[in-house]
Coordinates of N, CA and C in Angstrom, one line a residue:
X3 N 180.3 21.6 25.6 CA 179.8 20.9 26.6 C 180.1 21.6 27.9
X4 N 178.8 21.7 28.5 CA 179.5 22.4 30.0 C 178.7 21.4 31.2
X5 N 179.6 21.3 32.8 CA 178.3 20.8 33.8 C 178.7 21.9 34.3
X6 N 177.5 21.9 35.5 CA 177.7 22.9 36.7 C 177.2 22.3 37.9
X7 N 178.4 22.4 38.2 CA 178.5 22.3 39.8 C 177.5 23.6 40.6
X8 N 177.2 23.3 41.8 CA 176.4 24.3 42.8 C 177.1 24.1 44.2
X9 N 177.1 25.4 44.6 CA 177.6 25.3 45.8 C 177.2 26.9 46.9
X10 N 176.9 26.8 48.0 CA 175.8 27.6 48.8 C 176.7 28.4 49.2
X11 N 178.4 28.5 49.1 CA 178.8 30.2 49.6 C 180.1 30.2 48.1
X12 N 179.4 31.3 47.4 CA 180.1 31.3 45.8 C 181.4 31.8 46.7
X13 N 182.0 32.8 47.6 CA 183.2 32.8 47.4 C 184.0 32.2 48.1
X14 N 183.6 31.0 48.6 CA 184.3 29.8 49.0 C 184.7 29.0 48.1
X15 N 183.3 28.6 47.8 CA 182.8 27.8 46.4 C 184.1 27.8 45.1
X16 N 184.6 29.7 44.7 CA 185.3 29.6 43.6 C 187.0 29.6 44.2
X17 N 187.1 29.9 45.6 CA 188.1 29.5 45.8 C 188.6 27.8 45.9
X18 N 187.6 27.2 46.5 CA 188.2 25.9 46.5 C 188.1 25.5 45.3
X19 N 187.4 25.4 44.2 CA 187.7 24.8 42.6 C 188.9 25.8 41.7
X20 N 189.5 26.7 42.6 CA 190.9 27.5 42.2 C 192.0 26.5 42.7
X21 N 192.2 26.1 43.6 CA 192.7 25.6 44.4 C 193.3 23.9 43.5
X22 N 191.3 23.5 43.3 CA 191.5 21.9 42.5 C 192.2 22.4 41.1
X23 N 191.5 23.3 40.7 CA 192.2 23.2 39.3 C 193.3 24.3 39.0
X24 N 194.2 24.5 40.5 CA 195.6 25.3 40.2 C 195.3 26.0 39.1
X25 N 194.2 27.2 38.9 CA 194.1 28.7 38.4 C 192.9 29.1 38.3
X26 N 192.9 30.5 37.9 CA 191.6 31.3 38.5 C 190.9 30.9 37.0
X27 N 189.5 31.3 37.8 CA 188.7 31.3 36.3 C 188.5 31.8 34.6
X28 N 188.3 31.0 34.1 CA 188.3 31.8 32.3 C 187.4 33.0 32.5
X29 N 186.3 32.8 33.0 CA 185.0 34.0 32.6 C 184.6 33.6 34.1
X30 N 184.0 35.2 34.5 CA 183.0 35.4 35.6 C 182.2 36.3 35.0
X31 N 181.2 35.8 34.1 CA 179.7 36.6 33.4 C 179.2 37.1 34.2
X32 N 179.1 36.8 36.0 CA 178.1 37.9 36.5 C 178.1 37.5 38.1
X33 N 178.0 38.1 39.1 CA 178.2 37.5 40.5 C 177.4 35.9 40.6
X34 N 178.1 35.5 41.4 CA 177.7 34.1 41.7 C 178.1 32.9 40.8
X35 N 178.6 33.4 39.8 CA 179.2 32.4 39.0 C 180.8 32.0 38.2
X36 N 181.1 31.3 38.2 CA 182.6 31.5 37.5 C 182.5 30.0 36.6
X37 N 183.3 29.7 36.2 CA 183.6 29.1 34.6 C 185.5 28.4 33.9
X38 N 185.4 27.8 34.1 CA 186.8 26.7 33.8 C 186.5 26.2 32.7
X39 N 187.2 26.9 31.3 CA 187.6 25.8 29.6 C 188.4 25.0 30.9
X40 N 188.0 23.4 30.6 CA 189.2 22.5 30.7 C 189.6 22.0 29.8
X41 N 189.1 21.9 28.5 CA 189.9 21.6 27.6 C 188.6 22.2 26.6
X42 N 189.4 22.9 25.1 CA 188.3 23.4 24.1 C 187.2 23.1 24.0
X43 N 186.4 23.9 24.4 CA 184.7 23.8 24.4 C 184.6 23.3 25.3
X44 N 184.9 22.3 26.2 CA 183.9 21.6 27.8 C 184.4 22.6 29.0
X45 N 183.4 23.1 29.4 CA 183.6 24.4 30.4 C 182.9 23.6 31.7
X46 N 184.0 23.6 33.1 CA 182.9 23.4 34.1 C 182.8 25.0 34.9
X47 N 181.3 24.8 35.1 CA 180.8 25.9 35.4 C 180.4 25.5 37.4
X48 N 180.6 26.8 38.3 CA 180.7 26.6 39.6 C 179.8 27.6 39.6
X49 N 177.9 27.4 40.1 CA 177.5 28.6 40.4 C 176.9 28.3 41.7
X50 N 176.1 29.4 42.7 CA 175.9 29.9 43.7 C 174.7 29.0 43.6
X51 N 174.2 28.2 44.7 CA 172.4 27.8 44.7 C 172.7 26.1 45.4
X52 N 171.9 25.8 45.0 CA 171.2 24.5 46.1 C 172.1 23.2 45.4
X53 N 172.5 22.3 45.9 CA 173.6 21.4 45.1 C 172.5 20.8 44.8
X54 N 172.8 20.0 43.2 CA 171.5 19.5 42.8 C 171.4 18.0 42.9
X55 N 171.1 17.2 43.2 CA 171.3 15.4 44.1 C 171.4 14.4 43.1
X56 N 172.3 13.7 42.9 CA 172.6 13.0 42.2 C 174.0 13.6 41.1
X57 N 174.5 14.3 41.2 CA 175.7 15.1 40.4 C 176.7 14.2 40.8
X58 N 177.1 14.2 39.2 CA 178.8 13.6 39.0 C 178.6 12.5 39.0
X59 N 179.9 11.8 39.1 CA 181.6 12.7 39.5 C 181.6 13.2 37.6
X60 N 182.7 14.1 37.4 CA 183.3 14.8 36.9 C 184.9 14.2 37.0
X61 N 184.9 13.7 36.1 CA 186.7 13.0 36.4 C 187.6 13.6 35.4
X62 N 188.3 14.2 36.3 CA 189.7 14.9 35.3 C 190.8 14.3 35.3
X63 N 191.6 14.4 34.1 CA 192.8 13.8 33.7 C 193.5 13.9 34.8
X64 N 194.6 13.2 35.4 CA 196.0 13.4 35.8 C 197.1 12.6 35.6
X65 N 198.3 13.0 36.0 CA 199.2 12.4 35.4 C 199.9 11.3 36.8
X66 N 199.6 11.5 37.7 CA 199.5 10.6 39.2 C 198.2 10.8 40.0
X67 N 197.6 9.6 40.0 CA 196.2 10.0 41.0 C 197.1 10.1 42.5
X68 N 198.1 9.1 42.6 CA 198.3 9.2 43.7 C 198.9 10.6 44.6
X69 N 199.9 11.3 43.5 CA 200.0 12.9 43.8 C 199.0 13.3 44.0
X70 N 198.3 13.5 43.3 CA 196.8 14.3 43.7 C 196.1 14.5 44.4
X71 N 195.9 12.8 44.7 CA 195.0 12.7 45.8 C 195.7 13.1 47.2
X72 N 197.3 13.2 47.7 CA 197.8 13.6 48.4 C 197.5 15.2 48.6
X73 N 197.8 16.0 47.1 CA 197.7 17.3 47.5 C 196.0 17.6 47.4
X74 N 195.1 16.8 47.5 CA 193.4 17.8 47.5 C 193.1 17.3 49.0
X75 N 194.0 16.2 49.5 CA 193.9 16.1 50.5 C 194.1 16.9 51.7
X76 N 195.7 17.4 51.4 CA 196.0 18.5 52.4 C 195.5 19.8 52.1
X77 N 195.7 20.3 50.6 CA 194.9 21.8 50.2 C 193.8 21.7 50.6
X78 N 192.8 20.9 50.3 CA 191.5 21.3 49.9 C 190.8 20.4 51.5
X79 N 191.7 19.8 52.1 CA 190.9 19.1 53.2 C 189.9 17.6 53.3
X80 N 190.1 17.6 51.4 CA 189.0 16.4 51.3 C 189.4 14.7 52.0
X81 N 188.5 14.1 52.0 CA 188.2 13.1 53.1 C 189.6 12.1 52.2
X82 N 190.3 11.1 52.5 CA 191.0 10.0 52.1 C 189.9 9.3 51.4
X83 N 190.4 8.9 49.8 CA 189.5 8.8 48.9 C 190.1 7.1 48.1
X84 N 189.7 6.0 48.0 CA 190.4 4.7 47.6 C 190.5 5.1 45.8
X85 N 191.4 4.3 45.4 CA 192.2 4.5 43.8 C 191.6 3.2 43.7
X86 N 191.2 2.8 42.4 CA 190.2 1.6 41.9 C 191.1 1.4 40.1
X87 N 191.2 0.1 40.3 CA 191.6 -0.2 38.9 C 191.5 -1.2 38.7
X88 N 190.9 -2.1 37.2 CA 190.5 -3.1 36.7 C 191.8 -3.5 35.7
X89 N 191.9 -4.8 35.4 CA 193.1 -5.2 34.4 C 192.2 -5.1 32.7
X90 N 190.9 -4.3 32.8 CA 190.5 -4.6 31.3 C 190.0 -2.9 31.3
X91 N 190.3 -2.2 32.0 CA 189.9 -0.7 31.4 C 191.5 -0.4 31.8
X92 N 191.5 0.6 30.3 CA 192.8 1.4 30.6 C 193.0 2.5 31.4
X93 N 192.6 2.8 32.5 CA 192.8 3.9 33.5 C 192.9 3.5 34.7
X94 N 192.9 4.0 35.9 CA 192.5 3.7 37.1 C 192.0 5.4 37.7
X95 N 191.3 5.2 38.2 CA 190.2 6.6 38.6 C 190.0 6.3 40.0
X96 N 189.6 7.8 40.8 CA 189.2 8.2 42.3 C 188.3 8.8 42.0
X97 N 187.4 8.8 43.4 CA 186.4 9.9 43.3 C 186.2 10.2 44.7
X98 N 185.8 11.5 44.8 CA 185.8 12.4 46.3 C 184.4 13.6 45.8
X99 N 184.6 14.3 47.4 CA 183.4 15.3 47.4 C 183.9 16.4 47.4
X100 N 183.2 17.4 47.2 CA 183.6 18.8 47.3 C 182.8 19.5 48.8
X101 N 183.1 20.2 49.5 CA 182.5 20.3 50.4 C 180.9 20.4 50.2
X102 N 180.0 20.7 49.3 CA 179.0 20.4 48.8 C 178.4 19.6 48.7
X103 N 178.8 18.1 48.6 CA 178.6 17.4 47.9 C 178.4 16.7 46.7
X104 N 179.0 17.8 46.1 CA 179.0 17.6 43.8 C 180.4 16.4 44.2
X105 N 180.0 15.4 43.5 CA 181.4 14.4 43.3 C 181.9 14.6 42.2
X106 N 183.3 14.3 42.7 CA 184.6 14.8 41.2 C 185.2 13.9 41.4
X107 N 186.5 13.5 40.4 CA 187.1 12.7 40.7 C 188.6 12.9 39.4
X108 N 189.5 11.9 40.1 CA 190.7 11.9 39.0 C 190.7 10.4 38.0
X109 N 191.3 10.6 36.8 CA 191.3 9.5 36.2 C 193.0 9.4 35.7
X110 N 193.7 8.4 35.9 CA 195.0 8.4 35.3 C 195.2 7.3 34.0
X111 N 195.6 7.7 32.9 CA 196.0 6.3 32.1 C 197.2 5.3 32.9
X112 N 197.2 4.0 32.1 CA 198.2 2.8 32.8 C 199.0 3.3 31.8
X113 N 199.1 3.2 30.9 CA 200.2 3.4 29.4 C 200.0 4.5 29.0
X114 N 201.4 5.7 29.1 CA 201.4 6.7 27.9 C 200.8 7.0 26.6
X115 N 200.8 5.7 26.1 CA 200.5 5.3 24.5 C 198.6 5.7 24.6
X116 N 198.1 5.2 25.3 CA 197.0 5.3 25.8 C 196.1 6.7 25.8
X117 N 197.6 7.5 26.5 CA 196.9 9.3 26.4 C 197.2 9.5 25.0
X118 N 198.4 9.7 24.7 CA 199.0 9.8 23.4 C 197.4 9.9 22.4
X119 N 197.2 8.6 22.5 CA 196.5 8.3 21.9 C 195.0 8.6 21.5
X120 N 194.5 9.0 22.9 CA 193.4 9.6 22.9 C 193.4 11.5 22.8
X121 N 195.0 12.0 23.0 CA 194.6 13.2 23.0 C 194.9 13.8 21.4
X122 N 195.8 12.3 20.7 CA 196.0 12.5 19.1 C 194.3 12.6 18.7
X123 N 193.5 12.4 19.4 CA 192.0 12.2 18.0 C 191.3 13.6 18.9
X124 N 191.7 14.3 19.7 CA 190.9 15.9 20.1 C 191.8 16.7 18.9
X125 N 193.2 16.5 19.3 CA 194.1 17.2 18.2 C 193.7 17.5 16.3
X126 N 193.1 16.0 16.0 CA 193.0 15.9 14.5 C 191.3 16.6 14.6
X127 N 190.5 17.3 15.6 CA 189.1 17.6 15.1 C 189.2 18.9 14.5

């Protein structure tokens, strides 16, 4: 599985998704594009071009939204983003912009058992 994000100056562009996802890219196939495995086989892809309308969010795991959202705030400059959580879904999730406009966002489990559990059935494929 891959998405791809777009963003109008690539070497900004791949620094600031260095930055969100603390390390450099898996593959750079060819100027203007770079490429993040985040986890076996789902690749997000950051290429050069017109942001496409309607994109996202993209929500990645973390292990504190509230850390997070602290540090993409000061690294990355992004706007103060509200943390949302229901008593019948197991997570609580944010979402923010990238200077682009592609929305991403973080998702945290409430219970350990929870991840445990979901990252036991990636492990058994």
């Amino acid at each position: 599985m891959t998405i791809q994000f777009r963003v109008a100056d690539m070497e900004r562009g791949q620094h600031w998704y260095q930055m969100l996802l603390q390390r450099e890219p898996d593959f750079i196939p060819h100027e203007g594009f770079a490429e993040w495995e985040l986890i076996p086989g789902c690749w997000l892809q950051v290429a050069e071009g017109e942001q496409a309308t309607g994109c996202g969010p993209l929500r990645l795991g973390v292990e504190s939204l509230e850390v997070e959202r602290e540090r993409v705030i000061h690294e990355l400059q992004v706007e103060w983003f509200e943390i949302y959580q229901r008593e019948e879904v197991p997570v609580k999730w944010a979402t923010f912009a990238d200077p682009w406009g592609n929305r991403i966002g973080f998702f945290e489990y409430h219970e350990d058992f929870e991840k445990v559990e979901r990252l036991a059935k990636f492990a058994s494929r």
